[in-house]
Structure formats: C-alpha cells, structure tokens
Amino acid sequence: MKFRRSRSSRRGRIEIIPMIDVMFFLLATFMLASLSMQHLHSLGIDLPKGRAAAMDRRNPITLTVTHDGQLLLNEVAITLETLEPALRPLLGAEQSVVVAADAGAPHGVVVQAMLRAREAGADHFLIAVQHE
C-alpha cells in the first residue's frame, strides 16, 4: 500500500493583489490628509489662468480683490483706507503679499491696493493664478 504525501509540505505563496490594494488606500489617505493641511486665506474667485511655480510659504498674507472691487485681507473685509494700518502688523522680514484678484476685478482697485500695501512695507508681491 502506497501512502500519499500530505499537502502540508506545499510551499506558501505571497499574494500581491491585497498588498496593492493596501498601498492605494494609503496613498489616497495621505493625499487627502495633505490637501486638508493647506491654508490659503482666500475666497473662491475666478483667477486668471497662467503658469507659475508653486509657493513654498506656510502662512502667506493674502490680499483678495473680488469682481465687484471689494478688498479682503486674509478673509477679513477692509477698505483702501484701512489696508495700510491692517497690513503693517502682519508684515515680517521680507514677507510677500499674495494678490488674488478676480479676473473681472477693476484694474484700478487692484493697483491702488498694491500701492497701499507697498506703503505699509510690502516689498514683494505674488500674483495668484489658476494653473492651465
């Protein structure tokens, strides 16, 4: 009588498909977590399209001009007269101001806001654009 070998001596296999599923889940989790960590102090406006390098600043000072000419400094409504005193304490050493102007914003209001920001001590201006 001949006995067969038991199946317990069979070599194990590493299944790779569940590992791929776990890696995609981790990738999606980290992507969503990194998106929630971004803090742009800006409102939803229609930015002009253009190509620009990504910003590397953590807490930028954002000057927003809406399509009807309203000014906001880090999501706080201001006027041209109150822009300089409100911006001066926020500016640090070589701090840049991000100008997020709506594509339909009046050009004169944007220029006047930038001039008042320069009077407050802003040396560099970054223009926010929507990537093409």
Short mmCIF file of C-alpha atoms in Angstrom, two decimals:
data_model
loop_
_atom_site.label_atom_id
_atom_site.label_comp_id
_atom_site.label_asym_id
_atom_site.label_seq_id
_atom_site.Cartn_x
_atom_site.Cartn_y
_atom_site.Cartn_z
CA MET A 1 0.00 0.00 0.00
CA LYS A 2 1.33 3.37 -1.01
CA PHE A 3 0.64 6.50 1.08
CA ARG A 4 0.45 9.91 -0.47
CA ARG A 5 2.29 12.83 0.97
CA SER A 6 0.19 15.30 2.82
CA ARG A 7 -0.43 18.72 1.36
CA SER A 8 1.18 20.46 4.32
CA SER A 9 4.56 20.37 2.62
CA ARG A 10 3.32 22.66 -0.15
CA ARG A 11 5.18 25.95 -0.46
CA GLY A 12 3.35 29.15 0.51
CA ARG A 13 2.67 31.97 -1.89
CA ILE A 14 2.71 35.69 -1.33
CA GLU A 15 -0.41 37.25 -2.76
CA ILE A 16 0.44 40.68 -4.19
CA ILE A 17 -3.04 41.96 -5.11
CA PRO A 18 -4.13 42.66 -1.49
CA MET A 19 -0.83 44.46 -0.91
CA ILE A 20 -1.51 46.69 -3.94
CA ASP A 21 -4.97 47.49 -2.56
CA VAL A 22 -3.49 48.50 0.79
CA MET A 23 -0.87 50.70 -0.90
CA PHE A 24 -3.53 52.52 -2.96
CA PHE A 25 -5.59 53.06 0.19
CA LEU A 26 -2.57 54.53 2.00
CA LEU A 27 -1.77 56.75 -1.00
CA ALA A 28 -5.31 58.12 -1.11
CA THR A 29 -5.31 58.70 2.65
CA PHE A 30 -2.04 60.66 2.59
CA MET A 31 -3.17 62.70 -0.41
CA LEU A 32 -6.39 63.72 1.32
CA ALA A 33 -4.54 64.48 4.55
CA SER A 34 -2.03 66.72 2.76
CA LEU A 35 -4.81 68.60 0.97
CA SER A 36 -6.54 69.33 4.25
CA MET A 37 -3.32 70.82 5.66
CA GLN A 38 -3.19 73.66 3.12
CA HIS A 39 -4.27 77.03 4.46
CA LEU A 40 -4.75 79.61 1.74
CA HIS A 41 -6.52 82.64 3.15
CA SER A 42 -8.51 83.36 0.04
CA LEU A 43 -12.07 83.24 -1.16
CA GLY A 44 -13.38 81.38 -4.18
CA ILE A 45 -12.77 83.82 -7.01
CA ASP A 46 -12.24 83.39 -10.73
CA LEU A 47 -8.44 83.62 -11.04
CA PRO A 48 -6.78 84.35 -14.37
CA LYS A 49 -5.03 81.39 -15.98
CA GLY A 50 -1.24 81.22 -16.17
CA ARG A 51 1.89 79.23 -15.43
CA ALA A 52 3.78 79.86 -12.21
CA ALA A 53 5.97 77.99 -9.77
CA ALA A 54 4.32 76.66 -6.62
CA MET A 55 4.63 78.68 -3.41
CA ASP A 56 6.61 77.32 -0.50
CA ARG A 57 5.43 79.71 2.23
CA ARG A 58 3.45 78.31 5.16
CA ASN A 59 1.21 81.27 6.07
CA PRO A 60 1.09 83.78 3.23
CA ILE A 61 -0.59 87.15 3.59
CA THR A 62 -3.36 87.18 1.00
CA LEU A 63 -4.89 90.34 -0.42
CA THR A 64 -8.07 89.40 -2.27
CA VAL A 65 -9.91 91.66 -4.72
CA THR A 66 -13.36 90.38 -5.74
CA HIS A 67 -15.08 91.01 -9.06
CA ASP A 68 -17.08 93.91 -7.57
CA GLY A 69 -13.94 95.64 -6.17
CA GLN A 70 -14.26 94.54 -2.52
CA LEU A 71 -10.95 94.11 -0.67
CA LEU A 72 -10.21 91.31 1.81
CA LEU A 73 -7.02 90.82 3.82
CA ASN A 74 -6.75 87.16 4.91
CA GLU A 75 -10.55 86.79 4.51
CA VAL A 76 -11.30 89.96 6.55
CA ALA A 77 -13.12 92.74 4.70
CA ILE A 78 -11.19 96.03 4.56
CA THR A 79 -11.20 99.27 2.58
CA LEU A 80 -8.36 101.07 0.80
CA GLU A 81 -8.09 103.48 3.74
CA THR A 82 -7.78 100.71 6.35
CA LEU A 83 -5.46 98.49 4.28
CA GLU A 84 -2.18 100.08 5.37
CA PRO A 85 -2.82 100.01 9.16
CA ALA A 86 -4.22 96.48 8.98
CA LEU A 87 -1.34 95.12 6.87
CA ARG A 88 1.59 96.75 8.70
CA PRO A 89 1.48 94.46 11.81
CA LEU A 90 1.16 91.33 9.64
CA LEU A 91 4.30 92.02 7.63
CA GLY A 92 7.52 90.44 8.87
CA ALA A 93 11.02 90.48 7.48
CA GLU A 94 10.84 90.10 3.71
CA GLN A 95 7.22 88.98 3.81
CA SER A 96 5.50 88.70 0.45
CA VAL A 97 1.87 89.54 -0.17
CA VAL A 98 -0.17 87.24 -2.41
CA VAL A 99 -2.56 89.26 -4.58
CA ALA A 100 -5.56 87.10 -5.51
CA ALA A 101 -7.55 89.31 -7.84
CA ASP A 102 -10.62 88.09 -9.68
CA ALA A 103 -10.30 88.10 -13.47
CA GLY A 104 -13.18 90.58 -13.59
CA ALA A 105 -11.86 92.84 -10.82
CA PRO A 106 -11.40 96.53 -11.69
CA HIS A 107 -7.78 97.11 -12.62
CA GLY A 108 -7.63 100.43 -10.80
CA VAL A 109 -8.70 98.90 -7.48
CA VAL A 110 -6.02 96.20 -7.76
CA VAL A 111 -3.31 98.77 -8.50
CA GLN A 112 -4.44 101.07 -5.68
CA ALA A 113 -4.48 98.14 -3.23
CA MET A 114 -0.95 97.14 -4.24
CA LEU A 115 0.26 100.74 -3.84
CA ARG A 116 -1.25 100.96 -0.36
CA ALA A 117 0.35 97.60 0.54
CA ARG A 118 3.71 98.94 -0.63
CA GLU A 119 3.25 101.98 1.62
CA ALA A 120 2.63 99.55 4.51
CA GLY A 121 6.02 97.93 3.88
CA ALA A 122 5.36 95.06 1.46
CA ASP A 123 8.38 94.59 -0.81
CA HIS A 124 7.34 91.59 -2.89
CA PHE A 125 4.01 90.76 -4.50
CA LEU A 126 2.97 87.35 -5.78
CA ILE A 127 0.04 87.16 -8.20
CA ALA A 128 -2.25 84.15 -7.68
CA VAL A 129 -3.19 82.38 -10.91
CA GLN A 130 -5.10 79.24 -11.76
CA HIS A 131 -2.91 76.58 -13.42
CA GLU A 132 -3.79 75.81 -17.00
#
